[in-house]
Amino acid sequence: MLKRLSIRLPLWGRCGSRMASTLPTNQTQNGEEEVSATVKRIRTELAADKQKLKWRTPIGDRPEDWNSKLKLFSNSEQTSDFIVMMQQPIDLSPRSMRQWWDNRKERIERHMQQFIPERHKILGAELAAAHFILYRGGAAKFFNDQRWHRATEDGEFNLPNKFDPGYKVEALRCDNMVLYYEGLENLRCLDSLKFLSLHNVKTFDDWCLDRISGGGFSHLEVLDLSGTDITTNGLACLYRLPSLKLLILDDPKATLELELATAMLEEAMPALKVVGADVIHSQS
């Protein structure tokens, strides 16, 4: 009798363990199903709420709306400038049309000059900056190369189309270019740059100079800002260029304020010398 009980007890323990192991598993599965159903319900409610909170589609963008050919002149950004424009009477004079066309070309050019990460991944920072400048009519000079690389009349130039560690930009000439603030982001990580000329770049202002000074050009020695739209306020950021030795302005003594600013800059940077554009460009 005792032997039979001893034989049955292990069997009962095994069956009990099996039953005990199966019961929590079913409960866990049921719990996971309830949680997943709750999550789905919450996600559905959130999606419905987001759909309700969305701004209504602007008139003219809906499929059922009628669009005129004059939609070409509308502003797709729907900013405050667009609201101000809509509150003013329509002006179709030649002067107004020319101004609209110039503003449109400027927006397109600003967009075209924006930083492209893929270009820098393929070419590297040095060649990407050179491609950007040469394509827009500038010139670039590399270390161990006495030539100034420029694009031909057809817009072609002889530079590698992929990364080459042997190309290090030493100098850039952006003279007479149309260079906007957005395009300056392409001039980054140029650790070997020593010469940068922005002569007669009319779109270059104090904000652009602030970006240049914060671009990490630790070896920049010569900076030509003649013919630009900078003011006395913009010169204060040049302390970020520790190696700067020559700064070229239109006329450092044009006003008393500018003369004082350049004198303070030379005092703060003993190696720096500020000269007028007539001294440099008359010699060249």
GROMACS .gro file of C-alpha atoms in nm:
model
  284
    1MET     CA    1   0.000   0.000   0.000
    2LEU     CA    2   0.279   0.240   0.092
    3LYS     CA    3   0.458   0.157  -0.230
    4ARG     CA    4   0.146   0.240  -0.432
    5LEU     CA    5   0.108   0.573  -0.255
    6SER     CA    6   0.473   0.654  -0.311
    7ILE     CA    7   0.432   0.579  -0.679
    8ARG     CA    8   0.114   0.788  -0.714
    9LEU     CA    9   0.240   1.091  -0.521
   10PRO     CA   10   0.518   1.180  -0.771
   11LEU     CA   11   0.270   1.139  -1.052
   12TRP     CA   12   0.028   1.372  -0.873
   13GLY     CA   13   0.309   1.622  -0.816
   14ARG     CA   14   0.394   1.621  -1.183
   15CYS     CA   15   0.032   1.669  -1.284
   16GLY     CA   16  -0.010   1.941  -1.025
   17SER     CA   17   0.296   2.121  -1.149
   18ARG     CA   18   0.166   2.097  -1.501
   19MET     CA   19  -0.171   2.239  -1.398
   20ALA     CA   20  -0.001   2.510  -1.198
   21SER     CA   21   0.221   2.598  -1.491
   22THR     CA   22  -0.066   2.611  -1.737
   23LEU     CA   23  -0.300   2.827  -1.534
   24PRO     CA   24  -0.071   3.136  -1.501
   25THR     CA   25   0.019   3.108  -1.868
   26ASN     CA   26  -0.344   3.141  -1.974
   27GLN     CA   27  -0.390   3.428  -1.735
   28THR     CA   28  -0.080   3.601  -1.877
   29GLN     CA   29  -0.201   3.561  -2.232
   30ASN     CA   30  -0.541   3.700  -2.141
   31GLY     CA   31  -0.371   3.993  -1.968
   32GLU     CA   32  -0.153   4.067  -2.270
   33GLU     CA   33  -0.457   4.058  -2.498
   34GLU     CA   34  -0.640   4.302  -2.271
   35VAL     CA   35  -0.336   4.534  -2.263
   36SER     CA   36  -0.295   4.522  -2.641
   37ALA     CA   37  -0.663   4.594  -2.691
   38THR     CA   38  -0.640   4.888  -2.453
   39VAL     CA   39  -0.334   5.023  -2.633
   40LYS     CA   40  -0.507   4.994  -2.969
   41ARG     CA   41  -0.812   5.174  -2.833
   42ILE     CA   42  -0.597   5.455  -2.691
   43ARG     CA   43  -0.406   5.491  -3.017
   44THR     CA   44  -0.731   5.507  -3.212
   45GLU     CA   45  -0.866   5.777  -2.982
   46LEU     CA   46  -0.542   5.977  -3.007
   47ALA     CA   47  -0.546   5.958  -3.386
   48ALA     CA   48  -0.908   6.079  -3.389
   49ASP     CA   49  -0.821   6.367  -3.154
   50LYS     CA   50  -0.523   6.469  -3.368
   51GLN     CA   51  -0.744   6.468  -3.675
   52LYS     CA   52  -0.990   6.699  -3.501
   53LEU     CA   53  -0.713   6.934  -3.382
   54LYS     CA   54  -0.558   6.972  -3.726
   55TRP     CA   55  -0.590   7.309  -3.892
   56ARG     CA   56  -0.845   7.312  -4.165
   57THR     CA   57  -0.713   7.285  -4.517
   58PRO     CA   58  -0.652   7.632  -4.664
   59ILE     CA   59  -0.891   7.744  -4.932
   60GLY     CA   60  -0.741   7.663  -5.267
   61ASP     CA   61  -0.561   7.347  -5.153
   62ARG     CA   62  -0.873   7.132  -5.129
   63PRO     CA   63  -0.951   6.909  -5.428
   64GLU     CA   64  -1.296   7.061  -5.476
   65ASP     CA   65  -1.169   7.421  -5.482
   66TRP     CA   66  -1.134   7.618  -5.804
   67ASN     CA   67  -0.785   7.755  -5.869
   68SER     CA   68  -0.711   8.052  -6.086
   69LYS     CA   69  -0.400   8.099  -6.298
   70LEU     CA   70  -0.311   8.386  -6.065
   71LYS     CA   71  -0.228   8.128  -5.799
   72LEU     CA   72   0.128   8.147  -5.931
   73PHE     CA   73   0.159   8.484  -5.754
   74SER     CA   74   0.036   8.356  -5.417
   75ASN     CA   75   0.257   8.273  -5.123
   76SER     CA   76   0.240   7.908  -5.023
   77GLU     CA   77   0.390   7.970  -4.679
   78GLN     CA   78   0.080   8.156  -4.553
   79THR     CA   79   0.288   8.376  -4.322
   80SER     CA   80   0.215   8.720  -4.181
   81ASP     CA   81   0.375   8.875  -4.491
   82PHE     CA   82   0.114   8.702  -4.702
   83ILE     CA   83  -0.165   8.841  -4.483
   84VAL     CA   84  -0.022   9.192  -4.515
   85MET     CA   85   0.002   9.150  -4.891
   86MET     CA   86  -0.362   9.037  -4.913
   87GLN     CA   87  -0.474   9.345  -4.721
   88GLN     CA   88  -0.314   9.576  -4.975
   89PRO     CA   89  -0.460   9.662  -5.315
   90ILE     CA   90  -0.340   9.461  -5.611
   91ASP     CA   91  -0.056   9.638  -5.788
   92LEU     CA   92   0.018   9.512  -6.138
   93SER     CA   93   0.250   9.793  -6.234
   94PRO     CA   94   0.579   9.701  -6.405
   95ARG     CA   95   0.775   9.809  -6.098
   96SER     CA   96   0.570   9.587  -5.868
   97MET     CA   97   0.594   9.291  -6.104
   98ARG     CA   98   0.970   9.335  -6.129
   99GLN     CA   99   1.001   9.344  -5.750
  100TRP     CA  100   0.790   9.029  -5.720
  101TRP     CA  101   1.007   8.854  -5.976
  102ASP     CA  102   1.328   8.958  -5.798
  103ASN     CA  103   1.193   8.834  -5.463
  104ARG     CA  104   1.098   8.505  -5.622
  105LYS     CA  105   1.445   8.458  -5.771
  106GLU     CA  106   1.601   8.540  -5.432
  107ARG     CA  107   1.389   8.276  -5.258
  108ILE     CA  108   1.491   8.019  -5.518
  109GLU     CA  109   1.860   8.107  -5.487
  110ARG     CA  110   1.846   8.092  -5.107
  111HIS     CA  111   1.692   7.748  -5.133
  112MET     CA  112   1.955   7.634  -5.383
  113GLN     CA  113   2.237   7.747  -5.154
  114GLN     CA  114   2.119   7.548  -4.855
  115PHE     CA  115   2.349   7.291  -4.698
  116ILE     CA  116   2.329   6.943  -4.857
  117PRO     CA  117   2.458   6.669  -4.620
  118GLU     CA  118   2.489   6.414  -4.901
  119ARG     CA  119   2.733   6.639  -5.089
  120HIS     CA  120   2.959   6.665  -4.785
  121LYS     CA  121   2.941   6.289  -4.723
  122ILE     CA  122   3.056   6.216  -5.079
  123LEU     CA  123   3.310   6.495  -5.131
  124GLY     CA  124   3.421   6.580  -4.779
  125ALA     CA  125   3.418   6.931  -4.633
  126GLU     CA  126   3.714   7.062  -4.838
  127LEU     CA  127   3.601   6.957  -5.185
  128ALA     CA  128   3.235   7.028  -5.107
  129ALA     CA  129   3.319   7.391  -5.023
  130ALA     CA  130   3.533   7.422  -5.337
  131HIS     CA  131   3.255   7.281  -5.556
  132PHE     CA  132   3.004   7.520  -5.400
  133ILE     CA  133   3.221   7.828  -5.460
  134LEU     CA  134   3.342   7.738  -5.810
  135TYR     CA  135   2.993   7.657  -5.930
  136ARG     CA  136   2.886   8.014  -5.843
  137GLY     CA  137   3.175   8.189  -6.012
  138GLY     CA  138   3.432   8.194  -5.733
  139ALA     CA  139   3.783   8.053  -5.712
  140ALA     CA  140   3.965   7.813  -5.481
  141LYS     CA  141   4.329   7.740  -5.412
  142PHE     CA  142   4.462   7.423  -5.249
  143PHE     CA  143   4.776   7.346  -5.053
  144ASN     CA  144   5.079   7.245  -5.260
  145ASP     CA  145   4.911   7.391  -5.568
  146GLN     CA  146   4.985   7.741  -5.693
  147ARG     CA  147   4.690   7.751  -5.933
  148TRP     CA  148   4.360   7.922  -5.869
  149HIS     CA  149   4.087   7.680  -5.975
  150ARG     CA  150   3.797   7.846  -6.156
  151ALA     CA  151   3.500   7.727  -6.357
  152THR     CA  152   3.494   7.770  -6.733
  153GLU     CA  153   3.231   7.967  -6.921
  154ASP     CA  154   3.028   7.646  -6.943
  155GLY     CA  155   3.038   7.609  -6.564
  156GLU     CA  156   3.277   7.313  -6.568
  157PHE     CA  157   3.586   7.270  -6.350
  158ASN     CA  158   3.848   7.002  -6.298
  159LEU     CA  159   3.802   6.874  -5.943
  160PRO     CA  160   3.747   6.521  -5.806
  161ASN     CA  161   3.387   6.410  -5.771
  162LYS     CA  162   3.453   6.209  -5.455
  163PHE     CA  163   3.652   6.246  -5.137
  164ASP     CA  164   4.027   6.290  -5.177
  165PRO     CA  165   4.235   6.355  -4.861
  166GLY     CA  166   4.504   6.530  -5.067
  167TYR     CA  167   4.284   6.834  -5.134
  168LYS     CA  168   4.304   7.094  -4.855
  169VAL     CA  169   4.154   7.436  -4.922
  170GLU     CA  170   4.401   7.715  -4.850
  171ALA     CA  171   4.221   8.015  -5.004
  172LEU     CA  172   3.875   8.104  -5.133
  173ARG     CA  173   3.773   8.399  -5.351
  174CYS     CA  174   3.404   8.482  -5.345
  175ASP     CA  175   3.439   8.820  -5.519
  176ASN     CA  176   3.124   8.963  -5.682
  177MET     CA  177   2.924   8.652  -5.590
  178VAL     CA  178   2.560   8.641  -5.481
  179LEU     CA  179   2.613   8.465  -5.151
  180TYR     CA  180   2.337   8.442  -4.893
  181TYR     CA  181   2.338   8.349  -4.526
  182GLU     CA  182   2.209   8.000  -4.606
  183GLY     CA  183   2.503   7.931  -4.835
  184LEU     CA  184   2.768   8.006  -4.572
  185GLU     CA  185   2.687   7.681  -4.397
  186ASN     CA  186   2.865   7.503  -4.682
  187LEU     CA  187   3.192   7.661  -4.567
  188ARG     CA  188   3.247   7.442  -4.265
  189CYS     CA  189   3.531   7.237  -4.120
  190LEU     CA  190   3.793   7.416  -4.332
  191ASP     CA  191   4.076   7.384  -4.081
  192SER     CA  192   4.345   7.484  -4.333
  193LEU     CA  193   4.177   7.795  -4.473
  194LYS     CA  194   4.407   8.099  -4.451
  195PHE     CA  195   4.262   8.343  -4.705
  196LEU     CA  196   3.897   8.439  -4.759
  197SER     CA  197   3.789   8.721  -4.989
  198LEU     CA  198   3.430   8.845  -4.991
  199HIS     CA  199   3.504   9.154  -5.196
  200ASN     CA  200   3.196   9.323  -5.339
  201VAL     CA  201   2.949   9.062  -5.208
  202LYS     CA  202   2.650   9.292  -5.162
  203THR     CA  203   2.441   9.033  -4.978
  204PHE     CA  204   2.703   8.985  -4.705
  205ASP     CA  205   2.594   9.160  -4.383
  206ASP     CA  206   2.658   9.144  -4.008
  207TRP     CA  207   2.467   8.818  -3.969
  208CYS     CA  208   2.681   8.655  -4.236
  209LEU     CA  209   2.998   8.780  -4.068
  210ASP     CA  210   2.880   8.630  -3.741
  211ARG     CA  211   2.843   8.292  -3.909
  212ILE     CA  212   3.187   8.320  -4.068
  213SER     CA  213   3.350   8.411  -3.737
  214GLY     CA  214   3.186   8.112  -3.570
  215GLY     CA  215   3.273   7.868  -3.848
  216GLY     CA  216   3.584   7.734  -3.679
  217PHE     CA  217   3.842   7.895  -3.909
  218SER     CA  218   4.122   7.880  -3.655
  219HIS     CA  219   4.397   7.942  -3.917
  220LEU     CA  220   4.231   8.223  -4.114
  221GLU     CA  221   4.485   8.503  -4.160
  222VAL     CA  222   4.340   8.732  -4.431
  223LEU     CA  223   3.977   8.844  -4.454
  224ASP     CA  224   3.855   9.085  -4.721
  225LEU     CA  225   3.521   9.250  -4.636
  226SER     CA  226   3.542   9.543  -4.877
  227GLY     CA  227   3.227   9.617  -5.072
  228THR     CA  228   3.003   9.426  -4.830
  229ASP     CA  229   2.710   9.548  -4.620
  230ILE     CA  230   2.870   9.505  -4.279
  231THR     CA  231   2.849   9.769  -4.007
  232THR     CA  232   3.042   9.854  -3.694
  233ASN     CA  233   2.829   9.613  -3.493
  234GLY     CA  234   2.943   9.317  -3.700
  235LEU     CA  235   3.314   9.376  -3.642
  236ALA     CA  236   3.280   9.286  -3.274
  237CYS     CA  237   3.257   8.913  -3.353
  238LEU     CA  238   3.598   8.895  -3.522
  239TYR     CA  239   3.764   8.812  -3.190
  240ARG     CA  240   3.669   8.451  -3.266
  241LEU     CA  241   3.937   8.439  -3.537
  242PRO     CA  242   4.256   8.413  -3.328
  243SER     CA  243   4.496   8.390  -3.625
  244LEU     CA  244   4.357   8.688  -3.817
  245LYS     CA  245   4.640   8.917  -3.931
  246LEU     CA  246   4.490   9.132  -4.208
  247LEU     CA  247   4.138   9.276  -4.229
  248ILE     CA  248   4.041   9.469  -4.543
  249LEU     CA  249   3.756   9.722  -4.521
  250ASP     CA  250   3.629   9.991  -4.757
  251ASP     CA  251   3.757  10.275  -4.542
  252PRO     CA  252   3.846  10.210  -4.176
  253LYS     CA  253   3.823  10.587  -4.112
  254ALA     CA  254   3.494  10.649  -4.286
  255THR     CA  255   3.322  10.740  -3.959
  256LEU     CA  256   3.440  10.807  -3.609
  257GLU     CA  257   3.249  10.506  -3.481
  258LEU     CA  258   3.413  10.274  -3.734
  259GLU     CA  259   3.758  10.415  -3.663
  260LEU     CA  260   3.708  10.359  -3.291
  261ALA     CA  261   3.584  10.002  -3.350
  262THR     CA  262   3.883   9.909  -3.565
  263ALA     CA  263   4.123  10.064  -3.311
  264MET     CA  264   3.970   9.860  -3.030
  265LEU     CA  265   3.986   9.549  -3.248
  266GLU     CA  266   4.357   9.601  -3.318
  267GLU     CA  267   4.419   9.655  -2.948
  268ALA     CA  268   4.238   9.333  -2.856
  269MET     CA  269   4.422   9.140  -3.131
  270PRO     CA  270   4.783   9.265  -3.147
  271ALA     CA  271   4.868   9.064  -3.459
  272LEU     CA  272   4.580   9.220  -3.656
  273LYS     CA  273   4.617   9.507  -3.902
  274VAL     CA  274   4.314   9.681  -4.054
  275VAL     CA  275   4.369   9.846  -4.393
  276GLY     CA  276   4.156  10.014  -4.656
  277ALA     CA  277   4.047   9.850  -4.979
  278ASP     CA  278   4.222  10.111  -5.191
  279VAL     CA  279   4.560  10.004  -5.053
  280ILE     CA  280   4.511   9.637  -5.146
  281HIS     CA  281   4.305   9.645  -5.463
  282SER     CA  282   4.497   9.930  -5.623
  283GLN     CA  283   4.813   9.717  -5.599
  284SER     CA  284   4.641   9.413  -5.747
   0.00000   0.00000   0.00000
